Coordinates of C-alpha atoms in Angstrom, one line a residue:
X1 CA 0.0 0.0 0.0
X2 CA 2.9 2.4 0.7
X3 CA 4.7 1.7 -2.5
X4 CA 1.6 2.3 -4.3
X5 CA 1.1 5.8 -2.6
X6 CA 4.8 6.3 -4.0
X7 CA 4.6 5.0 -7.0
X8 CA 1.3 6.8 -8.3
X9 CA 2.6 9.8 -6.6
X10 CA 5.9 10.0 -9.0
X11 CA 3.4 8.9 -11.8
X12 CA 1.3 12.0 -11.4
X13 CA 4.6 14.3 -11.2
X14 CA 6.0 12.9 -14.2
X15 CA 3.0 13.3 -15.9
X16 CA 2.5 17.4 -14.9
X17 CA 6.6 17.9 -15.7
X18 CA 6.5 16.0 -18.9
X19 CA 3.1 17.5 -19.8
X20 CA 4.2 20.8 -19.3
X21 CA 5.0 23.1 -22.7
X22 CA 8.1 24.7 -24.1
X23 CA 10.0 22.1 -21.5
X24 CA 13.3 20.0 -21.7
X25 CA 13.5 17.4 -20.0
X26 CA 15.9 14.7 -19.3
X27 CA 15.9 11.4 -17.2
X28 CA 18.5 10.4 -15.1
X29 CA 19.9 7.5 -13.5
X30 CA 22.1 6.8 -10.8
X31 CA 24.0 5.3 -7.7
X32 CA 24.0 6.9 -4.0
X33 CA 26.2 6.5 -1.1
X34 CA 27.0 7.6 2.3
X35 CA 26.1 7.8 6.3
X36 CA 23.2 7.8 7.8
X37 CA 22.1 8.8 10.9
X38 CA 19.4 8.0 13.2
X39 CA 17.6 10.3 16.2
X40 CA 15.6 7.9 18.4
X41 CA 12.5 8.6 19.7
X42 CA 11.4 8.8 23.2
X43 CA 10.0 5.3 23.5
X44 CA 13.0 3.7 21.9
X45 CA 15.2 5.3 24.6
X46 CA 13.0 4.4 27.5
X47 CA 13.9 0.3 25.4
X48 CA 17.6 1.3 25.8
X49 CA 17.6 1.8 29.5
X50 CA 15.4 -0.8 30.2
X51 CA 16.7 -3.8 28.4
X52 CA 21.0 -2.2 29.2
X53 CA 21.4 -1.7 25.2
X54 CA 22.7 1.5 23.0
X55 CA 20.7 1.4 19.5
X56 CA 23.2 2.6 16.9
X57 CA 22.7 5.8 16.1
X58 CA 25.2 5.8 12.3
X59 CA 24.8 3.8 9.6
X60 CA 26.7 2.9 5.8
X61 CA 23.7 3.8 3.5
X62 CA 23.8 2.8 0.0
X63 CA 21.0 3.4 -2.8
X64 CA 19.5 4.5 -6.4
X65 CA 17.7 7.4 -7.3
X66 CA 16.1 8.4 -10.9
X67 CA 13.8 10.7 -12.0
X68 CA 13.1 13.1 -14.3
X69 CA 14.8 17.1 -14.7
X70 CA 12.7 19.7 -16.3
X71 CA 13.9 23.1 -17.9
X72 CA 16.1 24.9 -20.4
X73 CA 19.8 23.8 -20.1
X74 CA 21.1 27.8 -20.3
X75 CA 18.0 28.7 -17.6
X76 CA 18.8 30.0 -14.3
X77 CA 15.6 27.7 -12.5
X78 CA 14.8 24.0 -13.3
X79 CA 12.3 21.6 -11.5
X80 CA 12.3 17.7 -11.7
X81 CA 10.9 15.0 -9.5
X82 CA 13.8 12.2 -8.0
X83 CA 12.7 8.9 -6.8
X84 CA 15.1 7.4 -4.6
X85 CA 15.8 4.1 -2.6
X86 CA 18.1 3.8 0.4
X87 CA 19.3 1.1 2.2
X88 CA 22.0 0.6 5.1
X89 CA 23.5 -1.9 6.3
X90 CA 23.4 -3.6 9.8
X91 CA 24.7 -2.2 12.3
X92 CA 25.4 -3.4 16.0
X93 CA 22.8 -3.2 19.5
X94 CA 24.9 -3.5 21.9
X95 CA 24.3 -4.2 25.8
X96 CA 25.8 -1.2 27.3
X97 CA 29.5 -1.4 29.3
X98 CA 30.4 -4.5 27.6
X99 CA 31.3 -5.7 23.5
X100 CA 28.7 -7.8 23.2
X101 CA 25.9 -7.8 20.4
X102 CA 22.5 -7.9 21.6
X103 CA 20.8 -7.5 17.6
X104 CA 21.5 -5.8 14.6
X105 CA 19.7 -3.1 13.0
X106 CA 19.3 -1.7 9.6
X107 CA 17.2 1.0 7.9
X108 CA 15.9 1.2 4.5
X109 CA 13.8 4.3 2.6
X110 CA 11.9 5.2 -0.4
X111 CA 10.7 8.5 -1.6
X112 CA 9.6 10.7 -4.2
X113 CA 10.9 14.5 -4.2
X114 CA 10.0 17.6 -6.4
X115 CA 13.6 19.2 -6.4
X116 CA 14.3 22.5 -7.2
X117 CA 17.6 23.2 -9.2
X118 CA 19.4 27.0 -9.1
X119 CA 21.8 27.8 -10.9
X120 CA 24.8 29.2 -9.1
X121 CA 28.0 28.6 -11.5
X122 CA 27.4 32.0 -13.7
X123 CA 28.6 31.7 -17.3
X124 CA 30.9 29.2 -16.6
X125 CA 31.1 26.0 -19.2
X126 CA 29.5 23.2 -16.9
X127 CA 26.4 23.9 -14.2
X128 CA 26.6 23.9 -10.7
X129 CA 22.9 24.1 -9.1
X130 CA 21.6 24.4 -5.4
X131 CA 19.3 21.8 -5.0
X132 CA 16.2 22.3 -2.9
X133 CA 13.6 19.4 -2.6
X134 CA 10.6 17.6 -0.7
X135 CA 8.3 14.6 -1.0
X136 CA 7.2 11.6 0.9
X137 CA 7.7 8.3 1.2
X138 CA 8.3 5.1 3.6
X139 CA 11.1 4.0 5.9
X140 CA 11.2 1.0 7.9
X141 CA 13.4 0.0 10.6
X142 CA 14.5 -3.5 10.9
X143 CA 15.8 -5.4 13.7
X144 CA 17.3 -9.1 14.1
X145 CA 18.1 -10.1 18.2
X146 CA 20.6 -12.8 19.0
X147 CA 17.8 -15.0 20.6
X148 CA 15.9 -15.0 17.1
X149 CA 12.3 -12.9 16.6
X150 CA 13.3 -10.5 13.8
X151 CA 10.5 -7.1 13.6
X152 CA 10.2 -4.7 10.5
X153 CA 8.5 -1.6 11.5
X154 CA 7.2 0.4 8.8
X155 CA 6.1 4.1 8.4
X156 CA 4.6 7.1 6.2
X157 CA 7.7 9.4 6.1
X158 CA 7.7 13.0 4.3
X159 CA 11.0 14.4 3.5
X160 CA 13.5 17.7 3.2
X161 CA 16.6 18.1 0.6
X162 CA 19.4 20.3 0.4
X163 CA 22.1 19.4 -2.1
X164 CA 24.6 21.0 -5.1
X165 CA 24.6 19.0 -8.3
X166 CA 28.1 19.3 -10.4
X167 CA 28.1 18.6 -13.7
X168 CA 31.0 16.5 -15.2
X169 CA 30.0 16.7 -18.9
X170 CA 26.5 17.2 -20.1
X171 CA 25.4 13.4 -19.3
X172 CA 27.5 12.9 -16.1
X173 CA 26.5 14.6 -12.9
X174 CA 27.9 14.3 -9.5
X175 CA 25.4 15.3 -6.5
X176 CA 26.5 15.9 -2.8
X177 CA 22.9 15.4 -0.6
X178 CA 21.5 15.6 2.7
X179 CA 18.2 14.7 3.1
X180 CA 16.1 14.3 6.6
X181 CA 13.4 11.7 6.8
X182 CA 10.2 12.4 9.7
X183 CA 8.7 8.6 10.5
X184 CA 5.4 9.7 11.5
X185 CA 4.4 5.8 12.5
X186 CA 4.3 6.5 16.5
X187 CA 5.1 2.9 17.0
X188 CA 8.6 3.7 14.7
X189 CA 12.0 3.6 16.7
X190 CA 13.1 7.2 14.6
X191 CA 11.7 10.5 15.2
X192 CA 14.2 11.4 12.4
X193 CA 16.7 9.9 9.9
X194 CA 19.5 11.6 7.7
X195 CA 21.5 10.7 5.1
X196 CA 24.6 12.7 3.9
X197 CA 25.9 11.3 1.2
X198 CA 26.8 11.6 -2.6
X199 CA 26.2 10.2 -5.9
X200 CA 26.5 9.9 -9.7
X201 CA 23.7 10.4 -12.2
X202 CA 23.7 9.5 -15.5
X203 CA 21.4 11.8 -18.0
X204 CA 20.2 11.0 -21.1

């Protein structure tokens, strides 16, 4: 049901960006990497004293994002939509004072963002844009224990973007991104997620 909400929501924005007259547009593909970073909610601490555990609060992320950019190559303002997936790795719970794993935890994310593109670089050759976006989409956290009884928690989960974009050549950008994720699930272990990061999109 989630992915659906997603999925028809990027439908519907490609559809009003590609629909829209006297637009360029170009799709992109690409790969993402970097940390991120998890802020616990109240309950989940309240788990950590009682049970003698620290959740961990950074994670390796890895992903893929595409999407669509819309607007003249020589114009200041373009607009685009940029559907991403992200997924960490696992990470260590760990009972407090001592090295010993309790479970290990991962996160995983996908959204759809309208992104705002400015153009910052001038008259130089190559573009350099500030990258403003928002959008919505799902995050779950995932946890295994030692003793077995694995739980996926899922949740609704708007979204905020601030990035540059640096382009290489015409078809090769590199992006630097942070994004913030709200879980709005109140049974969620995250009041918040981040992910700083960068990645390389392909346009054709």
């Amino acid at each position: 049901m989630k992915s659906n909400i997603v999925l028809t929501s990027a439908a519907a924005l490609l559809v009003s960006v590609a629909g829209a007259s006297a637009l360029e547009y170009r799709p992109f593909v690409g790969l993402s990497m970097g940390i991120q970073g998890a802020i616990y909610s109240s309950d989940a601490k309240d788990i950590e004293r009682a049970a003698n555990i620290d959740f961990p609060k950074d994670f390796f992320a890895f992903g893929v994002v595409g999407g669509v950019r819309a607007g003249g190559y020589e114009d200041i303002y373009n607009g685009g939509i940029t559907l991403s997936a992200t997924k960490s790795t696992y990470s260590k719970v760990q009972k407090k004072y001592v090295d010993i794993r309790a479970a290990s935890a991962d996160l995983f994310d996908i959204s759809v963002s309208y992104d705002n593109y400015i153009r910052i670089s001038g008259d130089k050759a190559n573009r350099i844009d500030l990258v403003f976006g928002a959008g919505m989409g799902a995050a779950a956290y995932h946890m295994d224990p030692v003793k077995g009884g694995s739980d996926t928690v899922w949740s609704f989960a708007p979204e905020l973007k601030i990035g540059m974009d640096f382009e290489l050549t015409k078809s090769i950008t590199l992006s630097a991104t942070f994004r913030t994720i709200f879980p709005t699930n109140p049974n969620h272990n995250l009041n918040a997620s981040y992910f700083a990061g960068g990645s390389v999109k392909y346009l054709f």
